[in-house]
Short mmCIF file of C-alpha atoms and ligand atoms in Angstrom, two decimals:
data_model
loop_
_atom_site.label_atom_id
_atom_site.label_comp_id
_atom_site.label_asym_id
_atom_site.label_seq_id
_atom_site.Cartn_x
_atom_site.Cartn_y
_atom_site.Cartn_z
CA MET L 91 -7.71 17.45 22.97
CA ASN L 92 -4.49 17.13 20.93
CA SER L 93 -4.56 15.43 17.54
CA LEU L 94 -2.48 12.46 18.78
CA SER L 95 -4.91 11.59 21.54
CA GLN L 96 -6.48 8.13 21.03
CA LYS L 97 -4.61 7.64 17.77
CA LYS L 98 -3.48 4.11 17.05
CA ILE L 99 0.19 4.06 16.07
CA LEU L 100 1.85 0.92 14.79
CA LEU L 101 5.57 1.45 15.35
CA ILE L 102 7.91 -0.84 13.44
CA ILE L 103 11.41 -0.86 14.89
CA CYS L 104 14.23 -2.12 12.67
CA GLY L 105 17.76 -3.12 13.59
CA GLY L 106 19.93 -0.03 13.71
CA ILE L 107 21.84 1.77 16.41
CA SER L 108 19.08 4.45 16.46
CA ALA L 109 16.58 1.86 17.68
CA TYR L 110 17.16 3.23 21.19
CA LYS L 111 15.45 6.48 20.06
CA SER L 112 12.29 4.51 19.38
CA LEU L 113 11.89 3.96 23.11
CA GLU L 114 11.66 7.73 23.52
CA LEU L 115 9.21 7.85 20.62
CA ILE L 116 6.91 5.37 22.40
CA ARG L 117 7.15 7.44 25.60
CA LEU L 118 6.21 10.65 23.76
CA PHE L 119 3.29 9.05 21.89
CA LYS L 120 1.93 7.59 25.15
CA LYS L 121 2.28 10.98 26.84
CA GLN L 122 0.07 12.47 24.10
CA GLY L 123 -2.56 9.77 24.70
CA SER L 124 -1.85 7.57 21.64
CA GLU L 125 -2.09 3.80 21.69
CA VAL L 126 1.16 2.24 20.49
CA LYS L 127 1.59 -1.31 19.24
CA THR L 128 5.06 -2.34 18.15
CA ILE L 129 6.71 -4.79 15.82
CA LEU L 130 10.38 -5.56 16.35
CA THR L 131 12.35 -7.02 13.46
CA LYS L 132 14.76 -9.85 14.27
CA SER L 133 17.76 -7.53 14.13
CA ALA L 134 16.01 -4.81 16.17
CA LYS L 135 16.12 -7.25 19.10
CA GLU L 136 19.93 -7.10 18.92
CA PHE L 137 19.71 -3.39 19.82
CA ILE L 138 16.77 -3.11 22.24
CA THR L 139 14.84 -5.64 24.26
CA PRO L 140 11.17 -6.56 23.81
CA LEU L 141 10.81 -6.12 27.57
CA SER L 142 11.69 -2.41 27.51
CA VAL L 143 9.38 -1.86 24.49
CA ALA L 144 6.50 -3.71 26.20
CA SER L 145 7.03 -1.79 29.45
CA LEU L 146 6.87 1.60 27.72
CA SER L 147 4.03 0.80 25.32
CA GLN L 148 2.09 -1.25 27.90
CA GLU L 149 1.25 -3.56 25.05
CA LYS L 150 2.44 -6.91 23.83
CA VAL L 151 5.33 -6.72 21.35
CA TYR L 152 4.88 -8.48 18.00
CA ASP L 153 7.90 -10.02 16.35
CA ASP L 154 7.13 -13.26 14.57
CA LEU L 155 5.10 -13.79 11.41
CA PHE L 156 4.62 -17.46 12.13
CA ASN L 157 3.32 -17.29 15.68
CA ALA L 158 0.08 -19.20 16.27
CA GLU L 159 -0.67 -17.33 19.49
CA ASN L 160 -0.27 -13.89 17.83
CA GLU L 161 -2.31 -14.93 14.80
CA SER L 162 -5.23 -16.11 16.95
CA GLU L 163 -5.13 -12.93 19.05
CA MET L 164 -4.47 -10.36 16.31
CA ASP L 165 -3.36 -11.64 12.93
CA HIS L 166 -1.01 -9.67 10.71
CA ILE L 167 -3.85 -8.32 8.57
CA SER L 168 -5.85 -7.12 11.61
CA LEU L 169 -2.69 -5.50 12.95
CA SER L 170 -2.32 -3.42 9.80
CA ARG L 171 -6.05 -2.56 9.81
CA TRP L 172 -5.95 -1.64 13.52
CA ALA L 173 -3.46 1.19 12.94
CA ASP L 174 -4.36 4.78 12.05
CA LEU L 175 -0.78 5.17 10.87
CA ILE L 176 2.34 3.04 10.49
CA LEU L 177 5.70 4.50 11.48
CA VAL L 178 8.94 2.70 10.68
CA ALA L 179 11.64 4.07 12.98
CA PRO L 180 14.46 3.55 12.41
CA ALA L 181 14.03 2.50 8.78
CA THR L 182 17.28 0.78 7.82
CA ALA L 183 18.73 0.54 4.30
CA ASN L 184 17.88 -3.18 4.36
CA THR L 185 14.21 -2.60 5.27
CA ILE L 186 13.91 0.18 2.67
CA SER L 187 15.29 -2.18 0.03
CA LYS L 188 12.91 -4.98 1.10
CA LEU L 189 9.90 -2.67 0.99
CA ARG L 190 10.84 -1.46 -2.48
CA ALA L 191 10.99 -5.08 -3.65
CA GLY L 192 7.62 -5.84 -2.04
CA SER L 193 9.08 -8.63 0.12
CA SER L 194 6.99 -10.17 2.86
CA ASP L 195 9.36 -12.57 4.60
CA ASP L 196 8.85 -11.27 8.14
CA LEU L 197 6.03 -9.74 10.16
CA ALA L 198 7.12 -6.11 9.62
CA SER L 199 7.30 -6.31 5.81
CA THR L 200 4.10 -8.40 5.60
CA VAL L 201 2.09 -5.94 7.69
CA ILE L 202 3.36 -3.03 5.58
CA LEU L 203 2.61 -4.79 2.31
CA ALA L 204 -0.91 -5.56 3.53
CA SER L 205 -1.55 -2.04 4.79
CA ASP L 206 -3.98 0.50 3.40
CA LYS L 207 -2.79 3.24 5.78
CA ASP L 208 -0.27 6.02 5.37
CA ILE L 209 3.25 4.78 6.11
CA PHE L 210 6.01 7.05 7.42
CA LEU L 211 9.63 5.99 7.13
CA THR L 212 12.36 7.59 9.24
CA PRO L 213 15.59 6.44 7.61
CA ALA L 214 18.70 6.06 9.75
CA MET L 215 22.00 4.69 8.50
CA ASN L 216 25.64 5.43 7.84
CA VAL L 217 26.22 8.40 5.52
CA ARG L 218 27.73 6.23 2.74
CA MET L 219 24.79 3.84 2.87
CA TRP L 220 22.43 6.82 2.74
CA GLU L 221 24.24 8.32 -0.24
CA HIS L 222 24.41 5.03 -2.14
CA PRO L 223 22.45 5.27 -5.42
CA SER L 224 20.55 2.08 -4.62
CA THR L 225 19.22 3.56 -1.36
CA LYS L 226 18.25 6.78 -3.16
CA GLU L 227 16.54 4.84 -5.93
CA ASN L 228 14.70 2.57 -3.49
CA LEU L 229 13.44 5.53 -1.50
CA ASN L 230 12.32 7.44 -4.60
CA LYS L 231 10.37 4.39 -5.71
CA LEU L 232 8.75 4.10 -2.28
CA LYS L 233 7.85 7.81 -2.38
CA SER L 234 6.20 7.23 -5.75
CA TYR L 235 4.11 4.50 -4.04
CA GLY L 236 2.96 7.13 -1.53
CA TYR L 237 5.32 6.38 1.40
CA LYS L 238 6.20 9.48 3.43
CA VAL L 239 9.74 10.09 4.61
CA ILE L 240 10.92 12.00 7.69
CA GLY L 241 14.62 12.92 7.71
CA PRO L 242 17.33 11.81 8.02
CA GLU L 243 19.39 14.60 9.56
CA ILE L 244 23.02 15.68 9.23
CA GLY L 245 25.34 15.21 12.19
CA ASP L 246 27.80 13.01 14.05
CA MET L 247 26.98 9.36 13.67
CA ALA L 248 27.28 6.51 16.13
CA CYS L 249 29.86 4.91 13.81
CA GLY L 250 32.15 7.93 14.27
CA GLU L 251 31.56 9.45 10.82
CA PHE L 252 29.83 12.74 10.08
CA GLY L 253 27.14 13.40 7.48
CA GLU L 254 23.53 12.83 6.52
CA GLY L 255 21.92 9.68 7.89
CA LYS L 256 21.07 10.41 11.55
CA MET L 257 17.52 9.49 12.54
CA THR L 258 15.34 12.55 13.17
CA GLU L 259 14.89 13.30 16.87
CA PRO L 260 11.74 11.74 18.41
CA LYS L 261 10.24 15.12 19.38
CA ASP L 262 10.54 16.28 15.75
CA ILE L 263 9.01 13.05 14.43
CA ILE L 264 6.10 13.49 16.82
CA GLN L 265 5.60 17.03 15.48
CA VAL L 266 5.38 15.78 11.88
CA ILE L 267 2.87 13.09 12.86
CA GLU L 268 0.84 15.62 14.84
CA LEU L 269 0.68 17.92 11.80
CA TYR L 270 -0.45 14.96 9.70
CA PHE L 271 -3.35 14.18 12.06
CA ASN L 272 -4.19 17.90 12.32
CA SER L 273 -4.55 18.09 8.55
CA LEU L 274 -6.90 15.08 8.65
CA ILE L 275 -9.07 16.87 11.22
CA ASN L 276 -9.23 19.96 8.97
CA ASN L 277 -10.13 17.79 6.00
CA GLN L 278 -13.04 16.24 7.91
CA LYS L 279 -15.01 19.39 7.19
CA LEU L 280 -14.52 18.80 3.48
CA ARG L 281 -16.73 16.70 1.22
CA ALA L 282 -15.59 14.91 -1.93
CA LEU L 283 -17.65 13.26 -4.65
CA VAL L 284 -16.10 10.82 -7.12
CA THR L 285 -17.71 9.10 -10.10
CA ALA L 286 -16.17 5.82 -11.24
CA GLY L 287 -16.54 2.88 -13.56
CA PRO L 288 -18.54 2.41 -16.74
CA THR L 289 -22.25 2.88 -17.30
CA ASN L 290 -24.55 0.30 -18.89
CA GLU L 291 -27.02 1.66 -21.42
CA TYR L 292 -29.69 -0.94 -22.09
CA ILE L 293 -30.81 -2.07 -25.54
CA ASP L 294 -33.29 -4.57 -24.09
CA PRO L 295 -33.60 -6.16 -20.60
CA VAL L 296 -30.46 -8.28 -21.07
CA ARG L 297 -28.24 -6.40 -23.49
CA PHE L 298 -26.45 -3.13 -23.04
CA ILE L 299 -23.77 -0.79 -24.40
CA THR L 300 -20.83 -0.37 -22.05
CA ASN L 301 -17.02 0.12 -22.05
CA LYS L 302 -13.80 -1.22 -20.56
CA SER L 303 -13.65 0.93 -17.42
CA SER L 304 -12.94 -1.19 -14.33
CA GLY L 305 -13.52 1.61 -11.80
CA LYS L 306 -9.99 1.16 -10.36
CA GLN L 307 -8.99 4.81 -10.87
CA GLY L 308 -12.15 6.21 -9.29
CA TYR L 309 -12.11 3.78 -6.36
CA ALA L 310 -8.46 4.63 -5.70
CA LEU L 311 -9.37 8.33 -5.69
CA ALA L 312 -12.24 7.79 -3.26
CA LYS L 313 -9.94 5.79 -0.96
CA ALA L 314 -7.30 8.53 -1.12
CA PHE L 315 -9.89 11.17 -0.16
CA ALA L 316 -11.24 9.07 2.72
CA LYS L 317 -7.72 8.34 3.96
CA LYS L 318 -7.08 12.09 4.09
CA GLY L 319 -10.22 12.59 6.22
CA PHE L 320 -12.71 13.80 3.57
CA GLN L 321 -16.37 12.81 3.81
CA THR L 322 -16.36 10.86 0.59
CA THR L 323 -19.16 9.77 -1.71
CA LEU L 324 -18.32 7.36 -4.51
CA ILE L 325 -20.91 7.00 -7.25
CA SER L 326 -19.99 3.89 -9.17
CA GLY L 327 -21.15 2.18 -12.31
CA PRO L 328 -21.01 -1.64 -12.35
CA THR L 329 -17.65 -2.95 -11.04
CA ASN L 330 -16.39 -5.85 -8.91
CA LEU L 331 -14.53 -3.55 -6.54
CA LYS L 332 -15.10 -3.00 -2.84
CA VAL L 333 -14.49 -0.10 -0.46
CA ASP L 334 -14.37 0.25 3.32
CA ASN L 335 -17.42 1.65 5.05
CA ASN L 336 -15.77 5.05 5.60
CA ILE L 337 -16.85 5.73 1.99
CA ASN L 338 -20.48 6.37 1.05
CA LEU L 339 -20.72 4.01 -1.94
CA ILE L 340 -23.70 4.44 -4.26
CA LYS L 341 -24.01 1.81 -6.98
CA VAL L 342 -25.73 2.79 -10.22
CA GLU L 343 -25.99 1.33 -13.68
CA THR L 344 -26.96 3.94 -16.24
CA ALA L 345 -25.77 7.49 -16.88
CA HIS L 346 -29.20 8.73 -15.81
CA GLU L 347 -28.90 6.95 -12.47
CA MET L 348 -25.37 8.36 -12.09
CA LEU L 349 -26.65 11.88 -12.72
CA LYS L 350 -29.51 11.44 -10.23
CA ALA L 351 -27.17 10.10 -7.52
CA THR L 352 -24.79 13.00 -8.19
CA GLN L 353 -27.58 15.56 -7.90
CA GLU L 354 -28.73 14.00 -4.64
CA ASN L 355 -25.24 14.25 -3.16
CA LEU L 356 -24.46 17.88 -3.92
CA PRO L 357 -23.21 20.21 -2.54
CA VAL L 358 -19.61 19.07 -2.09
CA ASP L 359 -16.28 20.88 -1.97
CA VAL L 360 -14.62 18.87 -4.71
CA ALA L 361 -16.03 16.60 -7.40
CA ILE L 362 -13.89 14.36 -9.60
CA PHE L 363 -15.42 12.68 -12.62
CA SER L 364 -13.37 9.61 -13.45
CA ALA L 365 -16.31 7.54 -14.70
CA ALA L 366 -16.35 6.50 -18.33
CA VAL L 367 -19.95 7.47 -18.93
CA ALA L 368 -21.41 6.11 -22.16
CA ASP L 369 -21.74 9.09 -24.48
CA PHE L 370 -24.71 7.54 -26.25
CA LYS L 371 -27.74 5.56 -25.19
CA VAL L 372 -30.42 3.73 -27.12
CA LYS L 373 -33.24 6.08 -27.98
CA GLU L 374 -35.95 3.58 -27.19
CA LYS L 375 -35.10 0.61 -25.00
CA ASN L 376 -37.01 -2.58 -25.93
CA GLU L 377 -39.09 -3.66 -22.97
CA ARG L 378 -38.79 -7.31 -23.96
CA LYS L 379 -35.78 -9.32 -25.09
CA ILE L 380 -35.16 -8.88 -28.80
CA LYS L 381 -35.37 -12.22 -30.63
CA LYS L 382 -32.50 -13.09 -32.91
CA GLU L 383 -34.92 -13.63 -35.80
CA GLU L 384 -35.93 -9.94 -35.57
CA SER L 385 -33.89 -7.40 -37.47
CA LEU L 386 -32.11 -4.93 -35.25
CA HIS L 387 -31.78 -1.20 -35.89
CA LEU L 388 -30.41 0.80 -33.04
CA GLU L 389 -31.12 4.48 -32.92
CA LEU L 390 -28.79 6.19 -30.48
CA GLU L 391 -29.11 9.55 -28.82
CA LYS L 392 -26.70 11.68 -26.79
CA ASN L 393 -26.58 10.78 -23.10
CA VAL L 394 -26.73 13.26 -20.23
CA ASP L 395 -23.36 14.83 -19.45
CA ILE L 396 -22.94 14.65 -15.68
CA LEU L 397 -19.74 16.67 -15.53
CA ASN L 398 -21.31 19.39 -17.67
CA TYR L 399 -24.38 19.51 -15.45
CA VAL L 400 -22.33 19.95 -12.28
CA SER L 401 -19.69 22.35 -13.62
CA LYS L 402 -22.30 24.67 -15.11
CA HIS L 403 -24.63 24.63 -12.11
CA ASN L 404 -24.98 28.13 -10.73
CA SER L 405 -25.69 27.49 -7.08
CA LEU L 406 -24.41 23.97 -6.43
CA ARG L 407 -21.12 24.05 -8.33
CA PRO L 408 -18.35 22.59 -6.10
CA LYS L 409 -15.35 24.82 -5.37
CA LEU L 410 -13.27 22.45 -7.45
CA VAL L 411 -14.62 20.52 -10.45
CA ILE L 412 -12.17 18.05 -11.99
CA GLY L 413 -12.80 16.09 -15.15
CA PHE L 414 -10.86 13.20 -16.67
CA ALA L 415 -10.09 12.91 -20.35
CA ALA L 416 -9.40 9.52 -21.88
CA GLU L 417 -7.59 10.28 -25.13
CA THR L 418 -5.84 8.20 -27.78
CA ASN L 419 -4.36 11.06 -29.85
CA ASN L 420 -3.62 14.79 -29.57
CA VAL L 421 -3.89 14.29 -25.83
CA GLU L 422 -2.99 17.82 -24.73
CA GLU L 423 -5.06 19.59 -27.36
CA ASN L 424 -8.17 17.44 -26.80
CA ALA L 425 -7.86 17.58 -23.02
CA LYS L 426 -7.55 21.38 -23.01
CA LYS L 427 -10.59 21.61 -25.28
CA LYS L 428 -12.58 19.53 -22.77
CA LEU L 429 -11.27 21.69 -19.91
CA MET L 430 -12.87 24.75 -21.47
CA GLU L 431 -15.99 23.18 -23.00
CA LYS L 432 -16.88 21.31 -19.81
CA ASN L 433 -16.10 24.33 -17.60
CA CYS L 434 -13.73 22.32 -15.36
CA ASP L 435 -11.10 23.75 -13.02
CA TRP L 436 -8.71 20.95 -13.89
CA ILE L 437 -8.73 18.18 -16.43
CA ILE L 438 -6.71 15.03 -15.84
CA ALA L 439 -5.74 13.40 -19.12
CA ASN L 440 -4.64 9.82 -19.61
CA ASP L 441 -3.35 8.53 -22.93
CA VAL L 442 -5.38 5.33 -23.24
CA SER L 443 -3.62 4.30 -26.47
CA ASN L 444 -0.92 3.10 -24.03
CA LYS L 445 -2.22 -0.33 -22.97
CA SER L 446 -0.16 -0.48 -19.78
CA ILE L 447 -2.10 2.40 -18.19
CA GLY L 448 -5.67 3.71 -18.09
CA PHE L 449 -8.57 1.31 -18.67
CA ASP L 450 -8.49 -1.72 -16.36
CA SER L 451 -4.81 -1.34 -15.52
CA ASN L 452 -3.53 -1.01 -11.93
CA PHE L 453 -1.32 1.81 -13.19
CA ASN L 454 -1.85 5.23 -14.65
CA GLU L 455 0.17 8.11 -16.02
CA VAL L 456 -1.62 11.42 -16.21
CA SER L 457 -1.18 15.05 -17.18
CA ILE L 458 -3.03 17.68 -15.19
CA PHE L 459 -4.14 20.78 -17.08
CA TYR L 460 -5.25 23.72 -14.96
CA ARG L 461 -7.73 26.37 -16.03
CA ASP L 462 -5.99 28.89 -13.82
CA ASN L 463 -2.95 29.65 -15.92
CA LYS L 464 -1.03 30.80 -12.85
CA ILE L 465 -0.67 27.08 -12.04
CA LYS L 466 1.77 25.19 -14.24
CA ASP L 467 0.40 22.10 -16.02
CA GLU L 468 2.12 18.95 -14.81
CA LYS L 469 2.67 15.29 -15.55
CA LEU L 470 2.48 12.52 -12.96
CA SER L 471 4.68 9.70 -14.23
CA ILE L 472 3.51 6.09 -14.37
CA LYS L 473 2.67 4.60 -10.99
CA GLU L 474 -0.04 2.62 -9.18
CA LYS L 475 -3.48 4.23 -9.38
CA SER L 476 -3.43 4.48 -5.57
CA ALA L 477 -0.22 6.55 -5.68
CA ILE L 478 -1.52 8.72 -8.55
CA SER L 479 -4.66 9.31 -6.47
CA ASP L 480 -2.64 10.29 -3.38
CA GLU L 481 -0.81 12.87 -5.46
CA ILE L 482 -4.04 14.23 -6.93
CA VAL L 483 -5.66 14.49 -3.49
CA ASP L 484 -2.58 16.28 -2.09
CA ARG L 485 -2.99 18.87 -4.85
CA VAL L 486 -6.73 19.18 -4.14
CA ILE L 487 -6.03 19.84 -0.46
CA GLN L 488 -3.44 22.45 -1.37
CA GLN L 489 -5.89 24.20 -3.65
CA LEU L 490 -8.89 24.04 -1.29
CA ASN L 491 -6.76 25.53 1.47
O1 LIG W 264 -11.92 2.70 -14.59
P1 LIG W 264 -10.49 2.34 -14.92
O2 LIG W 264 -10.38 0.99 -15.59
O3 LIG W 264 -9.60 2.49 -13.72
O4 LIG W 264 -9.96 3.38 -16.02
C1 LIG W 264 -9.82 4.72 -15.69
C2 LIG W 264 -10.31 5.62 -16.83
C3 LIG W 264 -9.41 5.45 -18.04
C4 LIG W 264 -11.76 5.31 -17.18
C5 LIG W 264 -10.21 7.09 -16.25
O5 LIG W 264 -8.90 7.37 -15.92
C6 LIG W 264 -10.74 8.10 -17.25
O6 LIG W 264 -10.04 8.58 -18.13
N1 LIG W 264 -12.04 8.47 -17.11
C7 LIG W 264 -12.76 9.33 -18.06
C8 LIG W 264 -13.17 8.53 -19.23
C9 LIG W 264 -14.02 9.33 -20.19
O7 LIG W 264 -15.15 8.98 -20.38
O8 LIG W 264 -13.48 10.40 -20.68
P2 LIG W 264 -14.25 11.41 -21.71
O9 LIG W 264 -13.15 12.13 -22.33
O10 LIG W 264 -15.19 10.67 -22.57
O11 LIG W 264 -15.11 12.33 -20.75
C10 LIG W 264 -14.62 13.55 -20.24
C11 LIG W 264 -15.17 13.80 -18.86
O12 LIG W 264 -16.60 13.97 -18.89
C12 LIG W 264 -14.92 12.67 -17.86
O13 LIG W 264 -14.62 13.28 -16.63
C13 LIG W 264 -16.26 11.93 -17.79
O14 LIG W 264 -16.47 11.32 -16.52
C14 LIG W 264 -17.26 13.07 -18.02
N2 LIG W 264 -18.49 12.65 -18.66
C15 LIG W 264 -18.45 12.19 -19.95
C16 LIG W 264 -19.62 11.86 -20.59
C17 LIG W 264 -20.85 12.00 -19.90
N3 LIG W 264 -21.98 11.67 -20.48
N4 LIG W 264 -20.86 12.44 -18.63
C18 LIG W 264 -19.70 12.76 -18.00
O15 LIG W 264 -19.73 13.17 -16.84
#
């Protein structure tokens, strides 16, 4: 069975002269056994007809955001959830600019904005439009959000000019998508474990020591692993976040519970410790609520170190152990110290003195320090935690392979 068989492809066709190539794309996907649903933008209908798209895809064509019949049958959110992958072909300069701005004024842009799937763009436009700095900037921004780009190619254009901007040929696009699904199949043999969120260390039955971690970074990592086909376990301290059921979510409260859940879910191929585990816990927890009239002396003791336990385990150590370091000063020096002391393969440092990233933010900016000094340390510039996670997971896959 080929990797495109039974795959659900949502093809978004925009209004460009290359739209005719999308008909061939549908034909090739169907030949490989994929299901293809299509969205036509308003201007795409100036280039190809819904009838020819429906005939080739053997499916209804979606085109209107405000269509009661469509919404009752398959609303725009279900449409984006239905897909295994979203392909925008051709992706015009206008659509690229709308996506960069996060617009949602038609069905295509709304479905994309609401999607949690990988999105491939195949740009096609006049060479000058392609070379325009605004197009380049828009596309770079979209890449930083995790969008994947196929092409464009150099050649003669429909407008009579020559240069870069031709849409990649359908057979070559199909090859890229096939490789993508192949890599997901290979990843299915791999297991990932992620810790996330804070821990609560109880003083008495109602009071505890905790920290500001929201779990967003760890949840984004687990989602990125699952999206890439990994069997993913997410061990999470208390958060308000949710995940799809393709992730094995284990909720815990204390560091001890987090350690136990981790032990129970080894072995794995890669473990990433993004949880902000409380370093200290109360030596003796009061079994009853402490009255405010009582004087309070807290004696703290060191908590278990989950990362240390896993990275120093002789038989169950994952192939790749990755720690996080939340630092406010001497980021590189402190992170490298943790890399060695905690016996990690990589340490991912975030400078949490910067309030716009790290704890509870939707964004992060990280430096990755590698133990193997053949690999150059690198910085991932500020972006959404989901995009940072995609980049981390891409590097994990590269290393595991
Ligand atoms: O949850 P968010 O709001 O999205 O914020 C993300 C984050 C800032 C919490 C995250 O990016 C991060 O930096 N996580 C690690 C926070 C931390 O506790 O760092 P640390 O330097 O204290 O610990 C170093 C490493 O040891 C971490 O991988 C930590 O998970 C691990 N550790 C620490 C103590 C302990 N008892 N057990 C551990 O496993």
